[in-house]
Short mmCIF file of C-alpha atoms in Angstrom, two decimals:
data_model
loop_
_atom_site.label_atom_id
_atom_site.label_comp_id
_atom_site.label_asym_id
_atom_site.label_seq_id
_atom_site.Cartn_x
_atom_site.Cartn_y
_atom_site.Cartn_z
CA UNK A 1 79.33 72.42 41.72
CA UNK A 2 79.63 76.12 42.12
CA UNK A 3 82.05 77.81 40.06
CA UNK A 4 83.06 81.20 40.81
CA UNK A 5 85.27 83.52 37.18
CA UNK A 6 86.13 86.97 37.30
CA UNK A 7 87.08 89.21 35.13
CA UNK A 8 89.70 91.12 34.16
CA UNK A 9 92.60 88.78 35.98
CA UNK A 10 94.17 92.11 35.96
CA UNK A 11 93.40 95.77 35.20
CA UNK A 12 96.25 98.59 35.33
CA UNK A 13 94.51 102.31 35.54
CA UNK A 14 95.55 105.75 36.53
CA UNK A 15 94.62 107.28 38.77
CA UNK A 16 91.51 108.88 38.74
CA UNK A 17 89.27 106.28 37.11
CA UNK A 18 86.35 105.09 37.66
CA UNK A 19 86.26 101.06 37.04
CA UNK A 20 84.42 97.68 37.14
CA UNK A 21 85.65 94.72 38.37
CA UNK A 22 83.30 91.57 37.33
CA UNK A 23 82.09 87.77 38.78
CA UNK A 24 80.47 85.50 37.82
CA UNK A 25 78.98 82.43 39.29
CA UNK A 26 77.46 78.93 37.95
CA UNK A 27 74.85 78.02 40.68
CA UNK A 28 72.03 81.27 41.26
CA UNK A 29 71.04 79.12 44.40
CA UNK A 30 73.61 81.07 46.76
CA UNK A 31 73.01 82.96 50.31
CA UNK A 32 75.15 85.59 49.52
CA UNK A 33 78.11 87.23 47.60
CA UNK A 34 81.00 88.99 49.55
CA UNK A 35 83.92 91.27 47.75
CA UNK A 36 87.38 90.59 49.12
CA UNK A 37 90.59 93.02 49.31
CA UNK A 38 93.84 90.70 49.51
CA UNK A 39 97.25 92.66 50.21
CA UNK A 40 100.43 91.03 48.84
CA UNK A 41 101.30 89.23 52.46
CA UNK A 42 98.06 90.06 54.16
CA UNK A 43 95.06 88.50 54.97
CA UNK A 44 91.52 89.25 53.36
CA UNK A 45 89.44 91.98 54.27
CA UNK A 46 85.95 91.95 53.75
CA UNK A 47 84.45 95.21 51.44
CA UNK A 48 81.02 93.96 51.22
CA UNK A 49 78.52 91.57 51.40
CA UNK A 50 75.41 91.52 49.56
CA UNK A 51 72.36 89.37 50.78
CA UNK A 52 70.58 86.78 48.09
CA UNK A 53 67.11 89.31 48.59
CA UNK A 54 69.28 92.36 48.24
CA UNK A 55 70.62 94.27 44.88
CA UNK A 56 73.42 96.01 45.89
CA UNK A 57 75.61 97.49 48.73
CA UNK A 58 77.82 100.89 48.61
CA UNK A 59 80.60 102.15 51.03
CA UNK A 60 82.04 105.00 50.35
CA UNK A 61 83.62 105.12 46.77
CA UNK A 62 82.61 101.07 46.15
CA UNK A 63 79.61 99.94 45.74
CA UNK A 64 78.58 96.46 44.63
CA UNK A 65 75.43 94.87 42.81
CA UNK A 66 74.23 91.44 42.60
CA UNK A 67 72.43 90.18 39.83
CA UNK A 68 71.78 86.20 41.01
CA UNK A 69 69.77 85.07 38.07
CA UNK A 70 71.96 86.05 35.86
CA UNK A 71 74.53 84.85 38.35
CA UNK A 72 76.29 88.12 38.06
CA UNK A 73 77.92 90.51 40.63
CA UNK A 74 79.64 93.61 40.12
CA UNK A 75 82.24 95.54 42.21
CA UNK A 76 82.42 99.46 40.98
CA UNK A 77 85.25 101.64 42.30
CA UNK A 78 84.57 105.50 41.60
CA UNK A 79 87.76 108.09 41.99
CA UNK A 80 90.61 105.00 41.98
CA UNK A 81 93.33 105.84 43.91
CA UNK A 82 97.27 104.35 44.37
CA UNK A 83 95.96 102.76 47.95
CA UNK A 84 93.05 101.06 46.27
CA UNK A 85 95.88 98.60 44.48
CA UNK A 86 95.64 95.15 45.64
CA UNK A 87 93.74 91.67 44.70
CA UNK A 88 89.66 92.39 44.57
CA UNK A 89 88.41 88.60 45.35
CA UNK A 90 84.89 87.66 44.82
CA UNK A 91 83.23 84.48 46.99
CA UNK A 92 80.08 83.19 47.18
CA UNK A 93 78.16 81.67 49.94
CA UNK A 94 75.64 78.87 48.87
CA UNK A 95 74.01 78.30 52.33
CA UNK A 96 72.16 75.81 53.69
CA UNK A 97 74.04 73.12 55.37
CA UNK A 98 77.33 74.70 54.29
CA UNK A 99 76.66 78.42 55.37
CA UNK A 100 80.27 79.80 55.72
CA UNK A 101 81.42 77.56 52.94
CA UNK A 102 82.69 80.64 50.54
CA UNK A 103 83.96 79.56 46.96
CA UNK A 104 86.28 82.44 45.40
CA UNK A 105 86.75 83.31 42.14
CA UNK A 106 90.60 83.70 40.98
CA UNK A 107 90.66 87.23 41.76
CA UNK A 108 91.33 90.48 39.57
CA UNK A 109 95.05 92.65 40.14
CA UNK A 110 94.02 96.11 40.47
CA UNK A 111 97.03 98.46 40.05
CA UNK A 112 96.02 102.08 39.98
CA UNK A 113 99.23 104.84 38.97
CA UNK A 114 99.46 107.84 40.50
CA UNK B 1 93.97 93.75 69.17
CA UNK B 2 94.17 90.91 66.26
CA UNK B 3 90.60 89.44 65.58
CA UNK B 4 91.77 86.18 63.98
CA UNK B 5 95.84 85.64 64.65
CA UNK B 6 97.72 82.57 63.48
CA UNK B 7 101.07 81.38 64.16
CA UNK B 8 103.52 80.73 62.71
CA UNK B 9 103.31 83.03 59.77
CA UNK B 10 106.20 81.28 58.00
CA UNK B 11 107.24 77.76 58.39
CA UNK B 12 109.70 75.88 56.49
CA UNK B 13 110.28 72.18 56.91
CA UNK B 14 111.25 68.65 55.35
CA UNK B 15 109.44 66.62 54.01
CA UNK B 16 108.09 63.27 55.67
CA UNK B 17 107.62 66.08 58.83
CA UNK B 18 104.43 66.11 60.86
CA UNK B 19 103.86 70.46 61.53
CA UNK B 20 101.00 72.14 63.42
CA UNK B 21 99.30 75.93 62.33
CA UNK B 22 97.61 77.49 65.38
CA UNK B 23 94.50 80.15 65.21
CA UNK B 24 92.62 81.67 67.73
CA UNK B 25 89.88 83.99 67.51
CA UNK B 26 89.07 86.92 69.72
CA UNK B 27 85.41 87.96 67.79
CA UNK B 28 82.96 85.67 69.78
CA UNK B 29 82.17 83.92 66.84
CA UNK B 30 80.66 80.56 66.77
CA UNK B 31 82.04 79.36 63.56
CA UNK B 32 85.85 79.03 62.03
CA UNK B 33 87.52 77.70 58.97
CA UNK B 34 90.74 76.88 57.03
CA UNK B 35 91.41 77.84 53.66
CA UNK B 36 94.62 77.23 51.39
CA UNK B 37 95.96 79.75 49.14
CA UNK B 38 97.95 77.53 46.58
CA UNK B 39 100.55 79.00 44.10
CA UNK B 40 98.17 80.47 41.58
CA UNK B 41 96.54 82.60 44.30
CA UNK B 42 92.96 80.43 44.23
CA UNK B 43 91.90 80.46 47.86
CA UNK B 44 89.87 76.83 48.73
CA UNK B 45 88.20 75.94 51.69
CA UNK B 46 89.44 72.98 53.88
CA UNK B 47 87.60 72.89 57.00
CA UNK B 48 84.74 74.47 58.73
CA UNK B 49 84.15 73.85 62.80
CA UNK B 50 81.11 75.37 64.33
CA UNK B 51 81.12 75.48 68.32
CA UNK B 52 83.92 73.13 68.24
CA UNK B 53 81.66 70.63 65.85
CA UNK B 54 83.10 69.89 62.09
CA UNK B 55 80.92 70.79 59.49
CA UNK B 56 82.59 70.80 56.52
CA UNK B 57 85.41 68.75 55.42
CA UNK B 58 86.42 69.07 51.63
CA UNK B 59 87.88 66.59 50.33
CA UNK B 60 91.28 67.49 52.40
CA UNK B 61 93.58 64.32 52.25
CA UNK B 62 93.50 62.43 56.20
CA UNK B 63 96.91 63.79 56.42
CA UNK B 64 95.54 66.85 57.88
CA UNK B 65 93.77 67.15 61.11
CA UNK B 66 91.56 70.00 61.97
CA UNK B 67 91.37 70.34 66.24
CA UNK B 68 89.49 72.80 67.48
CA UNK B 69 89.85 72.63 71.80
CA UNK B 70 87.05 75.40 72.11
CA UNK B 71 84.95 77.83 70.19
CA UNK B 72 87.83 80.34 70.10
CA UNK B 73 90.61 78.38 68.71
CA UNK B 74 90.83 75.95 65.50
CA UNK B 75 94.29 74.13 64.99
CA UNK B 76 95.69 72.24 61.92
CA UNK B 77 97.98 69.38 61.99
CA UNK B 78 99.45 67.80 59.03
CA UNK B 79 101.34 64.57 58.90
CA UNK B 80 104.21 63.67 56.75
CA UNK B 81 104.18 66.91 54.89
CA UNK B 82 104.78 66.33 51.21
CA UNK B 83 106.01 68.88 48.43
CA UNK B 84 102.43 69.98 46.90
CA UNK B 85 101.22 71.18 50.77
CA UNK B 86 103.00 74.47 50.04
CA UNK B 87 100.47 77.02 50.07
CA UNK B 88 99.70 79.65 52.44
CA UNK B 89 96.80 78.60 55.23
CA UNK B 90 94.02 80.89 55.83
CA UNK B 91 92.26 80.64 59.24
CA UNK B 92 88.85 82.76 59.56
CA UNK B 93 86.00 83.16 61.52
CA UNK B 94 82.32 84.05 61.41
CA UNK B 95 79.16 84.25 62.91
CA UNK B 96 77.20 81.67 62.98
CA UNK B 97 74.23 82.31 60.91
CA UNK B 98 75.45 82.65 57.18
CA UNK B 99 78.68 83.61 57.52
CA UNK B 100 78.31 87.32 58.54
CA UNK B 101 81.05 88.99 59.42
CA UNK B 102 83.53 86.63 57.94
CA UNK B 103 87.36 87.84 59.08
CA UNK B 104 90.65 86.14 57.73
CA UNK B 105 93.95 85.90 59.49
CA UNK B 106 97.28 87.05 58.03
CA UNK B 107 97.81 83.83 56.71
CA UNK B 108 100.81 81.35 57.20
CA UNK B 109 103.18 80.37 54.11
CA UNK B 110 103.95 76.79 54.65
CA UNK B 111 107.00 76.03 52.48
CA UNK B 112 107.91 71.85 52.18
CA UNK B 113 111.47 71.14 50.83
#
């Protein structure tokens, strides 16, 4: 069964910083990894999404690397600003007969101070 | 335009009451899913319907009812609500192969009393 950790659960920075938000996952086998921004009251919005073949992804100030035999992923925000505050979710695809079927990790509560 | 719109986005109700969460989807995409949100934020995975086919079913008590009428629209009925159903209810879409493009609705907060 996959299970998906992240850490920090939460990380308070000014503004400014340059930071790394971390997953985790149990099962290497997956299809792909996707980074999630979650708004208090809003619904998800995808960041990025990282193939199984592929190493890593960037837009703009975020870029995210995937290393799956080490089942490790990592989400790096350069020049944090006030806006980039929210929940960073991590999820997992494993494929197969249950493409689609994305397993999150808890999350990690960015706050960044002006 | 939304992409992936539910209603209601709040709902309050009694127990022992049977409640319906619509979701439609204006992407094209072939495949769509609910997730719950419970109290400590961890987002699950209920349901997945591809082309108006289920595909994955988790576990999810019979209670609730996953109906999706056509490709665009996947509807969740629960019967005889009960206090631990409080969460907020994720509908999302994707395309078909692998999830690509996966895009969540605002969410509705289902609160049983």
């Amino acid at each position: 069964k996959q299970e998906v950790t992240q850490i920090p659960a939460a990380l308070s920075v000014p503004e400014g910083e340059n930071l790394v938000l971390n997953c985790s996952f149990t099962d290497s086998a997956i299809y792909n990894l996707q980074w999630f921004r979650q708004d208090p009251g809003k619904g998800l919005t995808s960041l990025l999404l990282i193939q199984s073949s592929q190493r890593e992804q960037t837009s703009g100030r975020l870029n995210a690397s995937l290393d799956k035999s080490s089942g490790r992923s990592t989400l790096y925000i350069a020049a944090s600003q006030p806006g980039d505050s929210a929940t960073y979710l991590c999820a997992v695809d494993a494929g197969g007969t249950s493409y689609g079927k994305l397993t999150f990790g808890q999350g990690t509560i960015l706050t960044v101070h002006p | 335009d939304t992409a992936v719109s539910q209603t209601p986005k709040y709902l309050v109700t009694q127990m022992g009451n049977d409640k319906s969460i619509k979701c439609e989807q204006n992407l094209g995409h072939d495949t769509m899913y609910w997730y719950k949100q419970d109290s400590k934020k961890f987002l699950k995975i209920m349901f997945s319907y591809n082309n108006k086919e289920l595909i994955i079913n988790e576990t999810v008590p019979n209670r609730f009812s996953p109906k999706s009428p056509d490709k665009a629209h996947l509807n969740l009925h629960i019967n005889s609500l009960e206090l631990g159903d409080s969460a907020v209810y994720f509908c999302a879409s994707s395309q078909a192969t692998g999830g690509i493009g996966y895009t969540f609705g605002s969410g509705t907060r289902l609160t049983v009393v």
